[in-house]
Amino acid sequence: MPRNGASEERVWDLLVVGGGPAGLTAAIYGARAGLDTAVIERGQMGGQMATAHRVENYPGFPDGIEGAELAARMYEQARRLGAEFLVGEAGRKDLDLGSPVKTVAGHRARRVVLATGARPRRLGIPGEERLLGRGVSYCATCDGPFFRGRRVMVIGGGDSAVSEAAFLAKLASKVIVVHRRDRFRAAPALVRGLLALGNVETMMGRIPVEIEGDDAVRAVTVRGPAGGPPEKVEVDGVFIYIGLDPETGFLEGEVDLDRNGYIITDRAMRTRLPGVYAAGDVRAKELRQVVTATADGALAAMTAERDLAEEEHQRRRTNGR
Ligand code: NAP
């Protein structure tokens, strides 16, 4: 079980920040390489992966696997290999990444892997915040069952919108997918699967402008991208999948970020700060999938292990002189 409280006295070899697939894999590789390894996680293990109803493209699971189940397995694997789990949230407070012994959320370590992932982006339209949890959701797996037999809207055109709309179509009487362009961004195979479903309707070239309802969602008003007359679409729920923002607010001025806020690393996952690495969705990269997150995590831990061994070697040489 994850532990509360600080481990200030202890200096970990490897401190992994974030318990998604990148962080859990870094912990598996770190612990297996004999590093004294801990993972700090503020909430649920598995990150976004744990909220995916099904992961169908992670090798080794020909029938797919529930995201939560895959998360539980990765956690158990890291735990059995000796990684420890700490409850905590990395922030600007108690943060020092520049010193040889680093501090994150009060915990100290010689090497840190940043694997804080990304969070669902908000639309920023009237009604979105007010009706959150009352029909507005960013997680179909969590909230879909509340909409059994009812009408829902999915907003977005990427892999998440299309695959979660297909999941919702099994529960809802009708799923209306609203996308701002006339072409989906999602993989063609996912789009074909969605469009083959009988209770799915698409509204392309529309932008949502307001979510309406008193104590529950009643309708969403959409417009064409160039304006045009508003259209009111009556629905009971709205699932928003318009992309992700990296969880790097607390890292500004610490490591290099690209213009979208993702952490820039070299090919071995090193950030510009010695001893600090990044892995998974939080990193600037081409493809954000569970499989690329796990690959990043493995590489980050192995680079950290090599760098620590090199540091130890240098120290011995200096002391032996
Ligand atoms: P995404 O790929 O960035 O797609 C975001 C979608 O939202 C795009 O269609 C975008 O429209 C639309 N959008 C963005 N801002 C908007 C706004 N203000 N108003 C209306 N629409 C807006 O994000 P994602 O689908 O969450 O996926 C994130 C990453 O996870 C991706 O790399 C994806 O491949 C991966 N993922 C993979 C799988 C899978 O393989 N099964 C499943 C889920 C996620 P435009 O197209 O016009 O830009």
mmCIF file of C-alpha atoms and ligand atoms in Angstrom:
data_model
loop_
_atom_site.group_PDB
_atom_site.id
_atom_site.type_symbol
_atom_site.label_atom_id
_atom_site.label_comp_id
_atom_site.label_asym_id
_atom_site.label_seq_id
_atom_site.Cartn_x
_atom_site.Cartn_y
_atom_site.Cartn_z
ATOM 1 C CA MET A 1 0.000 0.000 0.000
ATOM 2 C CA PRO A 2 1.259 3.533 -0.697
ATOM 3 C CA ARG A 3 2.546 5.240 2.451
ATOM 4 C CA ASN A 4 1.658 8.682 3.723
ATOM 5 C CA GLY A 5 4.238 10.913 5.379
ATOM 6 C CA ALA A 6 7.663 12.011 4.327
ATOM 7 C CA SER A 7 10.816 9.965 3.961
ATOM 8 C CA GLU A 8 13.000 13.056 4.514
ATOM 9 C CA GLU A 9 15.730 11.159 6.323
ATOM 10 C CA ARG A 10 16.114 8.642 3.562
ATOM 11 C CA VAL A 11 17.904 9.464 0.314
ATOM 12 C CA TRP A 12 16.484 7.300 -2.462
ATOM 13 C CA ASP A 13 18.646 6.322 -5.414
ATOM 14 C CA LEU A 14 15.692 6.830 -7.734
ATOM 15 C CA LEU A 15 12.558 8.853 -7.068
ATOM 16 C CA VAL A 16 9.869 8.543 -9.720
ATOM 17 C CA VAL A 17 7.274 11.318 -9.792
ATOM 18 C CA GLY A 18 3.968 9.952 -11.090
ATOM 19 C CA GLY A 19 2.459 6.460 -11.065
ATOM 20 C CA GLY A 20 1.222 6.117 -14.667
ATOM 21 C CA PRO A 21 2.670 3.533 -17.080
ATOM 22 C CA ALA A 22 5.889 5.551 -17.569
ATOM 23 C CA GLY A 23 6.469 5.961 -13.825
ATOM 24 C CA LEU A 24 5.551 2.380 -12.932
ATOM 25 C CA THR A 25 7.875 1.022 -15.628
ATOM 26 C CA ALA A 26 10.710 3.278 -14.439
ATOM 27 C CA ALA A 27 10.099 1.823 -10.963
ATOM 28 C CA ILE A 28 10.133 -1.754 -12.311
ATOM 29 C CA TYR A 29 13.441 -1.186 -14.100
ATOM 30 C CA GLY A 30 14.989 0.847 -11.275
ATOM 31 C CA ALA A 31 14.091 -1.650 -8.545
ATOM 32 C CA ARG A 32 15.150 -4.593 -10.699
ATOM 33 C CA ALA A 33 18.536 -2.931 -11.282
ATOM 34 C CA GLY A 34 19.023 -2.800 -7.512
ATOM 35 C CA LEU A 35 18.314 0.923 -7.052
ATOM 36 C CA ASP A 36 16.567 2.025 -3.879
ATOM 37 C CA THR A 37 13.423 3.167 -5.690
ATOM 38 C CA ALA A 38 10.255 5.028 -4.699
ATOM 39 C CA VAL A 39 7.262 6.356 -6.640
ATOM 40 C CA ILE A 40 5.353 9.467 -5.513
ATOM 41 C CA GLU A 41 1.734 9.551 -6.672
ATOM 42 C CA ARG A 42 -0.988 11.975 -5.564
ATOM 43 C CA GLY A 43 -3.999 9.917 -6.641
ATOM 44 C CA GLN A 44 -4.841 6.734 -8.409
ATOM 45 C CA MET A 45 -2.064 4.476 -9.748
ATOM 46 C CA GLY A 46 -2.055 4.103 -13.508
ATOM 47 C CA GLY A 47 -2.703 7.735 -14.445
ATOM 48 C CA GLN A 48 -4.835 8.253 -17.532
ATOM 49 C CA MET A 49 -4.367 4.606 -18.505
ATOM 50 C CA ALA A 50 -6.411 3.579 -15.475
ATOM 51 C CA THR A 51 -9.397 5.546 -16.819
ATOM 52 C CA ALA A 52 -9.332 3.923 -20.292
ATOM 53 C CA HIS A 53 -12.147 1.397 -20.592
ATOM 54 C CA ARG A 54 -9.993 -0.830 -22.764
ATOM 55 C CA VAL A 55 -6.405 -0.760 -24.010
ATOM 56 C CA GLU A 56 -6.318 -2.651 -27.295
ATOM 57 C CA ASN A 57 -2.873 -1.805 -28.598
ATOM 58 C CA TYR A 58 -0.564 -2.814 -25.768
ATOM 59 C CA PRO A 59 1.277 -5.935 -26.918
ATOM 60 C CA GLY A 60 0.523 -9.227 -25.187
ATOM 61 C CA PHE A 61 -3.219 -8.757 -24.718
ATOM 62 C CA PRO A 62 -4.893 -9.944 -27.941
ATOM 63 C CA ASP A 63 -8.378 -9.341 -26.511
ATOM 64 C CA GLY A 64 -7.392 -5.976 -25.030
ATOM 65 C CA ILE A 65 -7.264 -5.291 -21.301
ATOM 66 C CA GLU A 66 -9.064 -2.839 -19.034
ATOM 67 C CA GLY A 67 -6.846 0.165 -18.285
ATOM 68 C CA ALA A 68 -7.408 -0.250 -14.539
ATOM 69 C CA GLU A 69 -6.390 -3.919 -14.715
ATOM 70 C CA LEU A 70 -3.197 -3.119 -16.623
ATOM 71 C CA ALA A 71 -2.401 -0.404 -14.065
ATOM 72 C CA ALA A 72 -2.946 -2.831 -11.167
ATOM 73 C CA ARG A 73 -0.614 -5.361 -12.796
ATOM 74 C CA MET A 74 2.151 -2.819 -13.406
ATOM 75 C CA TYR A 75 1.836 -1.573 -9.818
ATOM 76 C CA GLU A 76 2.011 -5.124 -8.437
ATOM 77 C CA GLN A 77 5.065 -5.897 -10.591
ATOM 78 C CA ALA A 78 6.910 -2.790 -9.322
ATOM 79 C CA ARG A 79 5.923 -3.540 -5.722
ATOM 80 C CA ARG A 80 7.073 -7.170 -5.883
ATOM 81 C CA LEU A 81 10.416 -6.053 -7.289
ATOM 82 C CA GLY A 82 10.913 -3.843 -4.238
ATOM 83 C CA ALA A 83 9.778 -0.348 -5.300
ATOM 84 C CA GLU A 84 8.091 1.652 -2.553
ATOM 85 C CA PHE A 85 5.070 3.914 -3.002
ATOM 86 C CA LEU A 86 4.592 7.310 -1.368
ATOM 87 C CA VAL A 87 1.496 9.490 -1.368
ATOM 88 C CA GLY A 88 2.316 13.062 -2.255
ATOM 89 C CA GLU A 89 2.038 15.817 -4.807
ATOM 90 C CA ALA A 90 5.017 17.433 -6.485
ATOM 91 C CA GLY A 91 4.773 21.203 -6.491
ATOM 92 C CA ARG A 92 6.933 24.311 -6.237
ATOM 93 C CA LYS A 93 7.076 23.842 -2.470
ATOM 94 C CA ASP A 94 9.855 21.536 -1.219
ATOM 95 C CA LEU A 95 11.294 21.266 -4.714
ATOM 96 C CA ASP A 96 15.015 21.288 -5.500
ATOM 97 C CA LEU A 97 16.098 19.614 -8.693
ATOM 98 C CA GLY A 98 19.392 21.467 -9.130
ATOM 99 C CA SER A 99 21.403 20.055 -6.190
ATOM 100 C CA PRO A 100 23.238 16.710 -6.309
ATOM 101 C CA VAL A 101 20.737 15.367 -3.764
ATOM 102 C CA LYS A 102 17.358 16.446 -5.079
ATOM 103 C CA THR A 103 14.112 17.123 -3.237
ATOM 104 C CA VAL A 104 10.567 16.583 -4.510
ATOM 105 C CA ALA A 105 7.591 17.060 -2.172
ATOM 106 C CA GLY A 106 9.982 16.738 0.768
ATOM 107 C CA HIS A 107 11.454 13.419 -0.403
ATOM 108 C CA ARG A 108 15.161 13.277 -1.255
ATOM 109 C CA ALA A 109 16.878 11.332 -4.022
ATOM 110 C CA ARG A 110 20.054 11.193 -6.105
ATOM 111 C CA ARG A 111 18.109 10.695 -9.312
ATOM 112 C CA VAL A 112 14.574 11.835 -10.261
ATOM 113 C CA VAL A 113 12.342 10.660 -13.115
ATOM 114 C CA LEU A 114 9.551 13.122 -13.924
ATOM 115 C CA ALA A 115 6.561 11.115 -15.158
ATOM 116 C CA THR A 116 3.697 13.400 -14.198
ATOM 117 C CA GLY A 117 1.786 12.872 -17.457
ATOM 118 C CA ALA A 118 -0.942 15.114 -18.782
ATOM 119 C CA ARG A 119 -4.482 16.096 -17.783
ATOM 120 C CA PRO A 120 -7.632 16.579 -19.872
ATOM 121 C CA ARG A 121 -7.817 20.012 -21.513
ATOM 122 C CA ARG A 122 -10.831 22.185 -20.712
ATOM 123 C CA LEU A 123 -13.007 23.762 -23.408
ATOM 124 C CA GLY A 124 -13.397 26.957 -21.386
ATOM 125 C CA ILE A 125 -17.030 27.598 -22.362
ATOM 126 C CA PRO A 126 -19.943 28.715 -20.153
ATOM 127 C CA GLY A 127 -21.525 25.851 -18.207
ATOM 128 C CA GLU A 128 -18.481 23.540 -18.388
ATOM 129 C CA GLU A 129 -17.141 24.206 -14.890
ATOM 130 C CA ARG A 130 -20.567 24.709 -13.276
ATOM 131 C CA LEU A 131 -21.969 21.405 -14.576
ATOM 132 C CA LEU A 132 -18.838 19.334 -13.950
ATOM 133 C CA GLY A 133 -19.991 16.135 -12.250
ATOM 134 C CA ARG A 134 -23.594 16.981 -13.179
ATOM 135 C CA GLY A 135 -23.405 15.774 -16.762
ATOM 136 C CA VAL A 136 -20.042 17.193 -17.807
ATOM 137 C CA SER A 137 -17.239 14.610 -17.653
ATOM 138 C CA TYR A 138 -13.718 13.936 -18.900
ATOM 139 C CA CYS A 139 -13.875 10.183 -18.188
ATOM 140 C CA ALA A 140 -16.315 7.869 -19.981
ATOM 141 C CA THR A 141 -15.137 4.820 -18.042
ATOM 142 C CA CYS A 142 -15.866 6.552 -14.735
ATOM 143 C CA ASP A 143 -19.154 8.256 -15.603
ATOM 144 C CA GLY A 144 -20.529 6.434 -18.699
ATOM 145 C CA PRO A 145 -22.682 4.010 -16.668
ATOM 146 C CA PHE A 146 -24.731 6.989 -15.328
ATOM 147 C CA PHE A 147 -25.944 7.589 -18.880
ATOM 148 C CA ARG A 148 -27.351 4.157 -19.653
ATOM 149 C CA GLY A 149 -30.228 4.577 -22.109
ATOM 150 C CA ARG A 150 -29.722 8.357 -22.363
ATOM 151 C CA ARG A 151 -28.368 10.821 -24.958
ATOM 152 C CA VAL A 152 -24.757 11.960 -24.702
ATOM 153 C CA MET A 153 -22.428 14.206 -26.659
ATOM 154 C CA VAL A 154 -18.715 13.550 -27.151
ATOM 155 C CA ILE A 155 -16.614 16.580 -28.072
ATOM 156 C CA GLY A 156 -13.335 16.113 -29.980
ATOM 157 C CA GLY A 157 -11.957 14.251 -32.971
ATOM 158 C CA GLY A 158 -8.796 12.499 -31.726
ATOM 159 C CA ASP A 159 -8.184 8.885 -30.633
ATOM 160 C CA SER A 160 -9.624 9.518 -27.176
ATOM 161 C CA ALA A 161 -12.892 11.081 -28.424
ATOM 162 C CA VAL A 162 -13.468 8.361 -31.015
ATOM 163 C CA SER A 163 -12.608 5.352 -28.838
ATOM 164 C CA GLU A 164 -14.510 6.653 -25.801
ATOM 165 C CA ALA A 165 -17.533 7.497 -28.013
ATOM 166 C CA ALA A 166 -17.561 3.845 -29.170
ATOM 167 C CA PHE A 167 -17.513 2.745 -25.510
ATOM 168 C CA LEU A 168 -20.367 5.113 -24.642
ATOM 169 C CA ALA A 169 -22.415 3.816 -27.583
ATOM 170 C CA LYS A 170 -22.739 0.490 -25.722
ATOM 171 C CA LEU A 171 -24.492 2.255 -22.841
ATOM 172 C CA ALA A 172 -26.221 5.362 -24.177
ATOM 173 C CA SER A 173 -29.278 5.368 -26.445
ATOM 174 C CA LYS A 174 -27.560 7.930 -28.694
ATOM 175 C CA VAL A 175 -24.027 9.324 -28.976
ATOM 176 C CA ILE A 176 -23.485 12.561 -30.875
ATOM 177 C CA VAL A 177 -19.836 13.265 -31.724
ATOM 178 C CA VAL A 178 -19.095 16.953 -32.309
ATOM 179 C CA HIS A 179 -15.813 17.795 -34.035
ATOM 180 C CA ARG A 180 -14.585 21.203 -35.172
ATOM 181 C CA ARG A 181 -13.168 20.052 -38.527
ATOM 182 C CA ASP A 182 -14.661 17.928 -41.314
ATOM 183 C CA ARG A 183 -12.098 15.136 -40.793
ATOM 184 C CA PHE A 184 -11.300 13.145 -37.685
ATOM 185 C CA ARG A 185 -7.764 13.260 -36.333
ATOM 186 C CA ALA A 186 -8.184 9.753 -34.854
ATOM 187 C CA ALA A 187 -6.703 6.602 -36.430
ATOM 188 C CA PRO A 188 -8.840 5.471 -39.420
ATOM 189 C CA ALA A 189 -9.465 2.025 -37.887
ATOM 190 C CA LEU A 190 -10.993 3.634 -34.781
ATOM 191 C CA VAL A 191 -13.141 5.963 -36.927
ATOM 192 C CA ARG A 192 -14.408 3.059 -39.073
ATOM 193 C CA GLY A 193 -15.352 1.147 -35.912
ATOM 194 C CA LEU A 194 -17.267 4.131 -34.553
ATOM 195 C CA LEU A 195 -19.147 4.933 -37.745
ATOM 196 C CA ALA A 196 -20.300 1.316 -38.056
ATOM 197 C CA LEU A 197 -22.323 1.682 -34.838
ATOM 198 C CA GLY A 198 -26.043 2.241 -35.320
ATOM 199 C CA ASN A 199 -26.610 4.761 -32.522
ATOM 200 C CA VAL A 200 -23.762 7.172 -33.312
ATOM 201 C CA GLU A 201 -24.289 10.469 -35.121
ATOM 202 C CA THR A 202 -21.529 12.909 -36.082
ATOM 203 C CA MET A 203 -21.742 16.691 -36.271
ATOM 204 C CA MET A 204 -18.636 17.827 -38.126
ATOM 205 C CA GLY A 205 -17.450 21.416 -38.491
ATOM 206 C CA ARG A 206 -19.101 22.513 -35.221
ATOM 207 C CA ILE A 207 -17.712 24.240 -32.143
ATOM 208 C CA PRO A 208 -19.501 24.005 -28.805
ATOM 209 C CA VAL A 209 -20.182 27.442 -27.353
ATOM 210 C CA GLU A 210 -22.268 26.765 -24.236
ATOM 211 C CA ILE A 211 -23.395 23.895 -22.038
ATOM 212 C CA GLU A 212 -26.859 24.487 -20.618
ATOM 213 C CA GLY A 213 -28.760 23.102 -17.643
ATOM 214 C CA ASP A 214 -29.725 24.011 -14.086
ATOM 215 C CA ASP A 215 -28.736 21.131 -11.844
ATOM 216 C CA ALA A 216 -27.930 18.759 -14.733
ATOM 217 C CA VAL A 217 -26.896 19.105 -18.383
ATOM 218 C CA ARG A 218 -29.874 19.665 -20.687
ATOM 219 C CA ALA A 219 -28.334 20.836 -23.978
ATOM 220 C CA VAL A 220 -25.217 22.038 -25.754
ATOM 221 C CA THR A 221 -25.206 24.957 -28.171
ATOM 222 C CA VAL A 222 -22.862 24.563 -31.146
ATOM 223 C CA ARG A 223 -21.909 26.821 -34.074
ATOM 224 C CA GLY A 224 -19.956 26.503 -37.289
ATOM 225 C CA PRO A 225 -16.278 27.555 -37.044
ATOM 226 C CA ALA A 226 -16.995 30.754 -38.980
ATOM 227 C CA GLY A 227 -19.965 31.612 -36.775
ATOM 228 C CA GLY A 228 -23.369 30.968 -38.318
ATOM 229 C CA PRO A 229 -26.644 30.346 -36.506
ATOM 230 C CA PRO A 230 -26.430 28.535 -33.161
ATOM 231 C CA GLU A 231 -27.861 25.019 -32.958
ATOM 232 C CA LYS A 232 -29.126 23.643 -29.667
ATOM 233 C CA VAL A 233 -28.539 19.904 -29.230
ATOM 234 C CA GLU A 234 -30.442 18.271 -26.371
ATOM 235 C CA VAL A 235 -28.322 15.803 -24.414
ATOM 236 C CA ASP A 236 -28.076 14.493 -20.834
ATOM 237 C CA GLY A 237 -24.299 14.233 -20.713
ATOM 238 C CA VAL A 238 -21.213 15.787 -22.328
ATOM 239 C CA PHE A 239 -17.872 13.988 -22.527
ATOM 240 C CA ILE A 240 -14.993 16.287 -23.431
ATOM 241 C CA TYR A 241 -11.926 14.819 -25.170
ATOM 242 C CA ILE A 242 -10.095 17.722 -26.783
ATOM 243 C CA GLY A 243 -6.548 16.773 -25.919
ATOM 244 C CA LEU A 244 -4.241 16.980 -22.986
ATOM 245 C CA ASP A 245 -2.086 19.530 -21.214
ATOM 246 C CA PRO A 246 1.168 18.410 -19.600
ATOM 247 C CA GLU A 247 1.446 18.484 -15.794
ATOM 248 C CA THR A 248 4.497 20.729 -15.801
ATOM 249 C CA GLY A 249 3.289 23.971 -14.175
ATOM 250 C CA PHE A 250 5.592 23.377 -11.184
ATOM 251 C CA LEU A 251 8.595 22.785 -13.470
ATOM 252 C CA GLU A 252 8.697 26.162 -15.236
ATOM 253 C CA GLY A 253 12.197 27.577 -14.966
ATOM 254 C CA GLU A 254 13.547 24.208 -13.740
ATOM 255 C CA VAL A 255 13.802 22.048 -16.866
ATOM 256 C CA ASP A 256 13.460 23.022 -20.540
ATOM 257 C CA LEU A 257 9.863 22.944 -21.785
ATOM 258 C CA ASP A 258 8.663 23.224 -25.385
ATOM 259 C CA ARG A 259 6.101 25.864 -26.373
ATOM 260 C CA ASN A 260 3.234 23.549 -25.343
ATOM 261 C CA GLY A 261 4.780 22.937 -21.931
ATOM 262 C CA TYR A 262 6.152 19.423 -22.563
ATOM 263 C CA ILE A 263 9.589 18.538 -21.102
ATOM 264 C CA ILE A 264 12.447 18.435 -23.598
ATOM 265 C CA THR A 265 14.845 15.511 -23.150
ATOM 266 C CA ASP A 266 17.660 13.908 -25.082
ATOM 267 C CA ARG A 267 17.276 10.420 -26.571
ATOM 268 C CA ALA A 268 18.267 8.832 -23.258
ATOM 269 C CA MET A 269 15.490 10.769 -21.403
ATOM 270 C CA ARG A 270 17.883 13.247 -19.720
ATOM 271 C CA THR A 271 16.556 16.755 -19.115
ATOM 272 C CA ARG A 272 18.961 19.683 -19.049
ATOM 273 C CA LEU A 273 19.384 19.220 -15.274
ATOM 274 C CA PRO A 274 21.960 16.553 -14.350
ATOM 275 C CA GLY A 275 20.284 13.624 -12.600
ATOM 276 C CA VAL A 276 16.763 14.589 -13.699
ATOM 277 C CA TYR A 277 14.993 12.564 -16.406
ATOM 278 C CA ALA A 278 11.507 12.647 -17.937
ATOM 279 C CA ALA A 279 9.315 9.845 -19.279
ATOM 280 C CA GLY A 280 5.869 9.323 -20.788
ATOM 281 C CA ASP A 281 3.194 11.794 -21.876
ATOM 282 C CA VAL A 282 4.882 14.697 -20.058
ATOM 283 C CA ARG A 283 7.798 14.522 -22.506
ATOM 284 C CA ALA A 284 7.937 16.327 -25.864
ATOM 285 C CA LYS A 285 7.610 13.461 -28.373
ATOM 286 C CA GLU A 286 5.868 12.092 -31.446
ATOM 287 C CA LEU A 287 3.567 9.392 -30.123
ATOM 288 C CA ARG A 288 1.746 9.283 -26.800
ATOM 289 C CA GLN A 289 0.645 5.721 -26.123
ATOM 290 C CA VAL A 290 0.947 3.306 -23.200
ATOM 291 C CA VAL A 291 3.649 1.423 -25.077
ATOM 292 C CA THR A 292 5.770 4.541 -25.668
ATOM 293 C CA ALA A 293 5.261 5.607 -22.038
ATOM 294 C CA THR A 294 6.584 2.260 -20.785
ATOM 295 C CA ALA A 295 9.508 2.445 -23.214
ATOM 296 C CA ASP A 296 10.393 5.935 -21.943
ATOM 297 C CA GLY A 297 10.158 4.767 -18.337
ATOM 298 C CA ALA A 298 12.501 1.832 -18.938
ATOM 299 C CA LEU A 299 15.049 4.018 -20.713
ATOM 300 C CA ALA A 300 14.895 6.778 -18.085
ATOM 301 C CA ALA A 301 15.555 4.308 -15.253
ATOM 302 C CA MET A 302 18.395 2.615 -17.156
ATOM 303 C CA THR A 303 20.018 5.955 -17.971
ATOM 304 C CA ALA A 304 19.702 6.998 -14.332
ATOM 305 C CA GLU A 305 21.310 3.724 -13.255
ATOM 306 C CA ARG A 306 24.200 4.170 -15.725
ATOM 307 C CA ASP A 307 24.740 7.797 -14.684
ATOM 308 C CA LEU A 308 24.771 6.819 -10.994
ATOM 309 C CA ALA A 309 27.318 4.047 -11.674
ATOM 310 C CA GLU A 310 29.488 6.518 -13.608
ATOM 311 C CA GLU A 311 29.257 9.042 -10.756
ATOM 312 C CA GLU A 312 30.261 6.327 -8.275
ATOM 313 C CA HIS A 313 33.192 5.304 -10.486
ATOM 314 C CA GLN A 314 34.404 8.913 -10.726
ATOM 315 C CA ARG A 315 34.058 9.357 -6.965
ATOM 316 C CA ARG A 316 36.129 6.235 -6.279
ATOM 317 C CA ARG A 317 38.811 7.365 -8.714
ATOM 318 C CA THR A 318 39.000 10.787 -7.083
ATOM 319 C CA ASN A 319 39.129 9.292 -3.566
ATOM 320 C CA GLY A 320 41.760 6.713 -4.617
ATOM 321 C CA ARG A 321 44.145 9.334 -5.933
HETATM 322 P P1 NAP B 1 -5.575 14.823 -29.526
HETATM 323 O O1 NAP B 1 -5.038 13.710 -30.343
HETATM 324 O O2 NAP B 1 -4.725 16.011 -29.274
HETATM 325 O O3 NAP B 1 -6.957 15.284 -30.175
HETATM 326 C C1 NAP B 1 -7.668 16.378 -29.667
HETATM 327 C C2 NAP B 1 -8.900 16.590 -30.514
HETATM 328 O O4 NAP B 1 -9.676 17.642 -29.939
HETATM 329 C C3 NAP B 1 -8.584 16.999 -31.948
HETATM 330 O O5 NAP B 1 -9.474 16.361 -32.809
HETATM 331 C C4 NAP B 1 -8.795 18.511 -31.916
HETATM 332 O O6 NAP B 1 -9.258 19.038 -33.138
HETATM 333 C C5 NAP B 1 -9.885 18.678 -30.889
HETATM 334 N N1 NAP B 1 -9.790 19.970 -30.188
HETATM 335 C C6 NAP B 1 -8.700 20.517 -29.589
HETATM 336 N N2 NAP B 1 -9.010 21.701 -29.011
HETATM 337 C C7 NAP B 1 -10.328 21.910 -29.259
HETATM 338 C C8 NAP B 1 -11.231 22.923 -28.917
HETATM 339 N N3 NAP B 1 -10.852 23.996 -28.198
HETATM 340 N N4 NAP B 1 -12.503 22.808 -29.327
HETATM 341 C C9 NAP B 1 -12.913 21.743 -30.028
HETATM 342 N N5 NAP B 1 -12.117 20.723 -30.375
HETATM 343 C C10 NAP B 1 -10.825 20.806 -29.996
HETATM 344 O O7 NAP B 1 -5.987 14.315 -28.037
HETATM 345 P P2 NAP B 1 -6.510 12.899 -27.498
HETATM 346 O O8 NAP B 1 -7.503 12.286 -28.405
HETATM 347 O O9 NAP B 1 -6.880 13.141 -26.073
HETATM 348 O O10 NAP B 1 -5.224 11.991 -27.493
HETATM 349 C C11 NAP B 1 -4.059 12.380 -26.750
HETATM 350 C C12 NAP B 1 -2.929 11.401 -27.093
HETATM 351 O O11 NAP B 1 -3.237 10.082 -26.601
HETATM 352 C C13 NAP B 1 -2.758 11.260 -28.608
HETATM 353 O O12 NAP B 1 -1.380 11.159 -28.872
HETATM 354 C C14 NAP B 1 -3.479 9.980 -28.932
HETATM 355 O O13 NAP B 1 -2.974 9.331 -30.082
HETATM 356 C C15 NAP B 1 -3.259 9.144 -27.669
HETATM 357 N N6 NAP B 1 -4.373 8.174 -27.489
HETATM 358 C C16 NAP B 1 -4.296 6.989 -28.153
HETATM 359 C C17 NAP B 1 -5.324 6.070 -28.034
HETATM 360 C C18 NAP B 1 -5.241 4.774 -28.779
HETATM 361 O O14 NAP B 1 -4.312 4.540 -29.494
HETATM 362 N N7 NAP B 1 -6.204 3.915 -28.659
HETATM 363 C C19 NAP B 1 -6.449 6.341 -27.259
HETATM 364 C C20 NAP B 1 -6.493 7.568 -26.607
HETATM 365 C C21 NAP B 1 -5.463 8.478 -26.743
HETATM 366 P P3 NAP B 1 -8.321 19.099 -34.460
HETATM 367 O O15 NAP B 1 -8.284 17.697 -34.976
HETATM 368 O O16 NAP B 1 -9.051 20.055 -35.320
HETATM 369 O O17 NAP B 1 -6.996 19.609 -33.992
#
